[in-house]
Amino acid sequence: QVQLVESGGGFVQPGGSLRLSCSASGSNFSIYGAWSRQAPGKQRELVATITGGGTTYYSGSAKGRFTISRDNAKNTLYLQMNRLNPEEKAVYYCHTIRREVTYWGQGTQVTVSS
């Protein structure tokens, strides 16, 4: 049974930073890990990915401000988010793929507001 649990969301002022964590059980992020987000009334969008070799991908809006990383020993995926803006208020989800099945966490809320 694969379970992913996100944490680290919360309230932050514009320009602030947050670090999200995603802890995995029954799997890990050594092959693939990713973060997506879903803002109110919008479709879920991919934010960042990391492959087994450490290659990273960032969406246009995340590039230069967000950093995805992992700690294989802790089975944990991270997303460091800097210079957040109000448009990035969303539920952030981590996900991974195991045996061609995608597993999602329950999400963590990020609110950016003054």
C-alpha positions as YAML, in Angstrom:
chain: A
units: angstrom
residues:
- id: 1
  name: GLN
  ca: [0.00, 0.00, 0.00]
- id: 2
  name: VAL
  ca: [1.51, 3.30, -1.13]
- id: 3
  name: GLN
  ca: [0.73, 6.35, 0.94]
- id: 4
  name: LEU
  ca: [1.96, 9.89, 0.44]
- id: 5
  name: VAL
  ca: [1.50, 12.54, 3.10]
- id: 6
  name: GLU
  ca: [2.23, 16.20, 2.42]
- id: 7
  name: SER
  ca: [3.05, 18.78, 5.05]
- id: 8
  name: GLY
  ca: [4.45, 22.28, 5.29]
- id: 9
  name: GLY
  ca: [1.61, 24.23, 3.77]
- id: 10
  name: GLY
  ca: [0.16, 27.27, 5.43]
- id: 11
  name: PHE
  ca: [-0.25, 30.99, 5.24]
- id: 12
  name: VAL
  ca: [2.50, 33.21, 3.87]
- id: 13
  name: GLN
  ca: [2.70, 36.83, 2.78]
- id: 14
  name: PRO
  ca: [3.53, 37.75, -0.82]
- id: 15
  name: GLY
  ca: [7.24, 37.41, -1.41]
- id: 16
  name: GLY
  ca: [7.57, 34.84, 1.33]
- id: 17
  name: SER
  ca: [8.78, 31.26, 1.27]
- id: 18
  name: LEU
  ca: [7.49, 27.84, 2.22]
- id: 19
  name: ARG
  ca: [9.01, 24.39, 2.14]
- id: 20
  name: LEU
  ca: [6.66, 21.53, 1.44]
- id: 21
  name: SER
  ca: [7.46, 17.96, 2.38]
- id: 22
  name: CYS
  ca: [5.98, 14.69, 1.19]
- id: 23
  name: SER
  ca: [6.63, 11.53, 3.12]
- id: 24
  name: ALA
  ca: [6.14, 8.19, 1.38]
- id: 25
  name: SER
  ca: [5.39, 4.76, 2.74]
- id: 26
  name: GLY
  ca: [5.24, 1.67, 0.58]
- id: 27
  name: SER
  ca: [7.25, 3.44, -2.07]
- id: 28
  name: ASN
  ca: [9.84, 6.16, -2.51]
- id: 29
  name: PHE
  ca: [10.92, 8.90, -4.87]
- id: 30
  name: SER
  ca: [14.16, 7.33, -6.07]
- id: 31
  name: ILE
  ca: [12.80, 6.89, -9.60]
- id: 32
  name: TYR
  ca: [10.30, 9.72, -9.89]
- id: 33
  name: GLY
  ca: [8.72, 12.41, -7.78]
- id: 34
  name: ALA
  ca: [6.60, 15.40, -8.63]
- id: 35
  name: TRP
  ca: [4.55, 18.27, -7.27]
- id: 36
  name: SER
  ca: [1.36, 19.64, -8.76]
- id: 37
  name: ARG
  ca: [-1.09, 22.25, -7.55]
- id: 38
  name: GLN
  ca: [-4.72, 23.09, -8.00]
- id: 39
  name: ALA
  ca: [-5.99, 26.62, -7.48]
- id: 40
  name: PRO
  ca: [-9.67, 27.30, -6.77]
- id: 41
  name: GLY
  ca: [-11.72, 26.91, -9.93]
- id: 42
  name: LYS
  ca: [-8.74, 25.80, -12.01]
- id: 43
  name: GLN
  ca: [-7.36, 22.55, -13.30]
- id: 44
  name: ARG
  ca: [-4.52, 20.81, -11.55]
- id: 45
  name: GLU
  ca: [-1.17, 21.79, -13.03]
- id: 46
  name: LEU
  ca: [2.27, 20.24, -12.85]
- id: 47
  name: VAL
  ca: [4.79, 22.35, -10.98]
- id: 48
  name: ALA
  ca: [8.01, 20.34, -10.76]
- id: 49
  name: THR
  ca: [9.41, 16.85, -11.27]
- id: 50
  name: ILE
  ca: [12.59, 14.99, -10.42]
- id: 51
  name: THR
  ca: [13.81, 11.78, -12.04]
- id: 52
  name: GLY
  ca: [15.96, 8.97, -10.75]
- id: 53
  name: GLY
  ca: [19.04, 10.54, -12.23]
- id: 54
  name: GLY
  ca: [18.26, 13.83, -10.56]
- id: 55
  name: THR
  ca: [17.03, 15.64, -13.64]
- id: 56
  name: THR
  ca: [14.52, 18.29, -12.69]
- id: 57
  name: TYR
  ca: [11.73, 20.01, -14.57]
- id: 58
  name: TYR
  ca: [9.90, 23.16, -13.58]
- id: 59
  name: SER
  ca: [6.86, 24.84, -15.01]
- id: 60
  name: GLY
  ca: [7.44, 28.27, -16.43]
- id: 61
  name: SER
  ca: [6.08, 30.05, -13.39]
- id: 62
  name: ALA
  ca: [8.10, 27.95, -10.96]
- id: 63
  name: LYS
  ca: [11.43, 28.13, -12.73]
- id: 64
  name: GLY
  ca: [13.98, 30.14, -10.82]
- id: 65
  name: ARG
  ca: [11.88, 30.32, -7.65]
- id: 66
  name: PHE
  ca: [11.04, 26.72, -6.74]
- id: 67
  name: THR
  ca: [13.39, 23.84, -6.05]
- id: 68
  name: ILE
  ca: [12.39, 20.19, -5.96]
- id: 69
  name: SER
  ca: [14.59, 17.77, -4.07]
- id: 70
  name: ARG
  ca: [14.43, 14.46, -2.27]
- id: 71
  name: ASP
  ca: [16.01, 12.51, 0.54]
- id: 72
  name: ASN
  ca: [15.98, 8.85, -0.44]
- id: 73
  name: ALA
  ca: [17.03, 7.73, 3.01]
- id: 74
  name: LYS
  ca: [13.94, 9.41, 4.46]
- id: 75
  name: ASN
  ca: [11.60, 8.57, 1.54]
- id: 76
  name: THR
  ca: [10.75, 12.26, 1.43]
- id: 77
  name: LEU
  ca: [10.21, 14.70, -1.39]
- id: 78
  name: TYR
  ca: [10.53, 18.45, -0.92]
- id: 79
  name: LEU
  ca: [9.47, 21.60, -2.68]
- id: 80
  name: GLN
  ca: [11.16, 24.83, -1.66]
- id: 81
  name: MET
  ca: [9.06, 27.76, -2.84]
- id: 82
  name: ASN
  ca: [10.43, 31.28, -2.79]
- id: 83
  name: ARG
  ca: [8.97, 34.67, -3.71]
- id: 84
  name: LEU
  ca: [5.43, 33.36, -3.61]
- id: 85
  name: ASN
  ca: [2.64, 35.47, -5.05]
- id: 86
  name: PRO
  ca: [-1.11, 35.48, -4.32]
- id: 87
  name: GLU
  ca: [-1.90, 33.70, -7.61]
- id: 88
  name: GLU
  ca: [-0.09, 30.65, -6.22]
- id: 89
  name: LYS
  ca: [-2.69, 30.04, -3.56]
- id: 90
  name: ALA
  ca: [-3.60, 26.41, -4.16]
- id: 91
  name: VAL
  ca: [-3.64, 22.91, -2.81]
- id: 92
  name: TYR
  ca: [-0.27, 21.36, -3.50]
- id: 93
  name: TYR
  ca: [-0.02, 17.64, -4.16]
- id: 94
  name: CYS
  ca: [2.94, 15.32, -4.36]
- id: 95
  name: HIS
  ca: [2.86, 12.24, -6.55]
- id: 96
  name: THR
  ca: [4.96, 9.34, -7.67]
- id: 97
  name: ILE
  ca: [4.69, 6.40, -10.03]
- id: 98
  name: ARG
  ca: [5.17, 2.79, -9.07]
- id: 99
  name: ARG
  ca: [4.59, -0.09, -11.47]
- id: 100
  name: GLU
  ca: [2.85, 2.29, -13.89]
- id: 101
  name: VAL
  ca: [0.38, 3.46, -11.26]
- id: 102
  name: THR
  ca: [0.36, 7.10, -10.14]
- id: 103
  name: TYR
  ca: [-0.11, 7.72, -6.45]
- id: 104
  name: TRP
  ca: [-1.18, 11.07, -5.00]
- id: 105
  name: GLY
  ca: [-1.07, 12.58, -1.59]
- id: 106
  name: GLN
  ca: [-4.08, 14.25, -0.03]
- id: 107
  name: GLY
  ca: [-2.67, 17.72, -0.61]
- id: 108
  name: THR
  ca: [-1.57, 20.61, 1.55]
- id: 109
  name: GLN
  ca: [-3.08, 24.09, 1.36]
- id: 110
  name: VAL
  ca: [-0.87, 27.07, 0.56]
- id: 111
  name: THR
  ca: [-2.35, 30.53, 0.97]
- id: 112
  name: VAL
  ca: [-0.45, 33.64, -0.13]
- id: 113
  name: SER
  ca: [-2.02, 36.83, 1.10]
- id: 114
  name: SER
  ca: [-1.21, 40.09, 2.78]
...
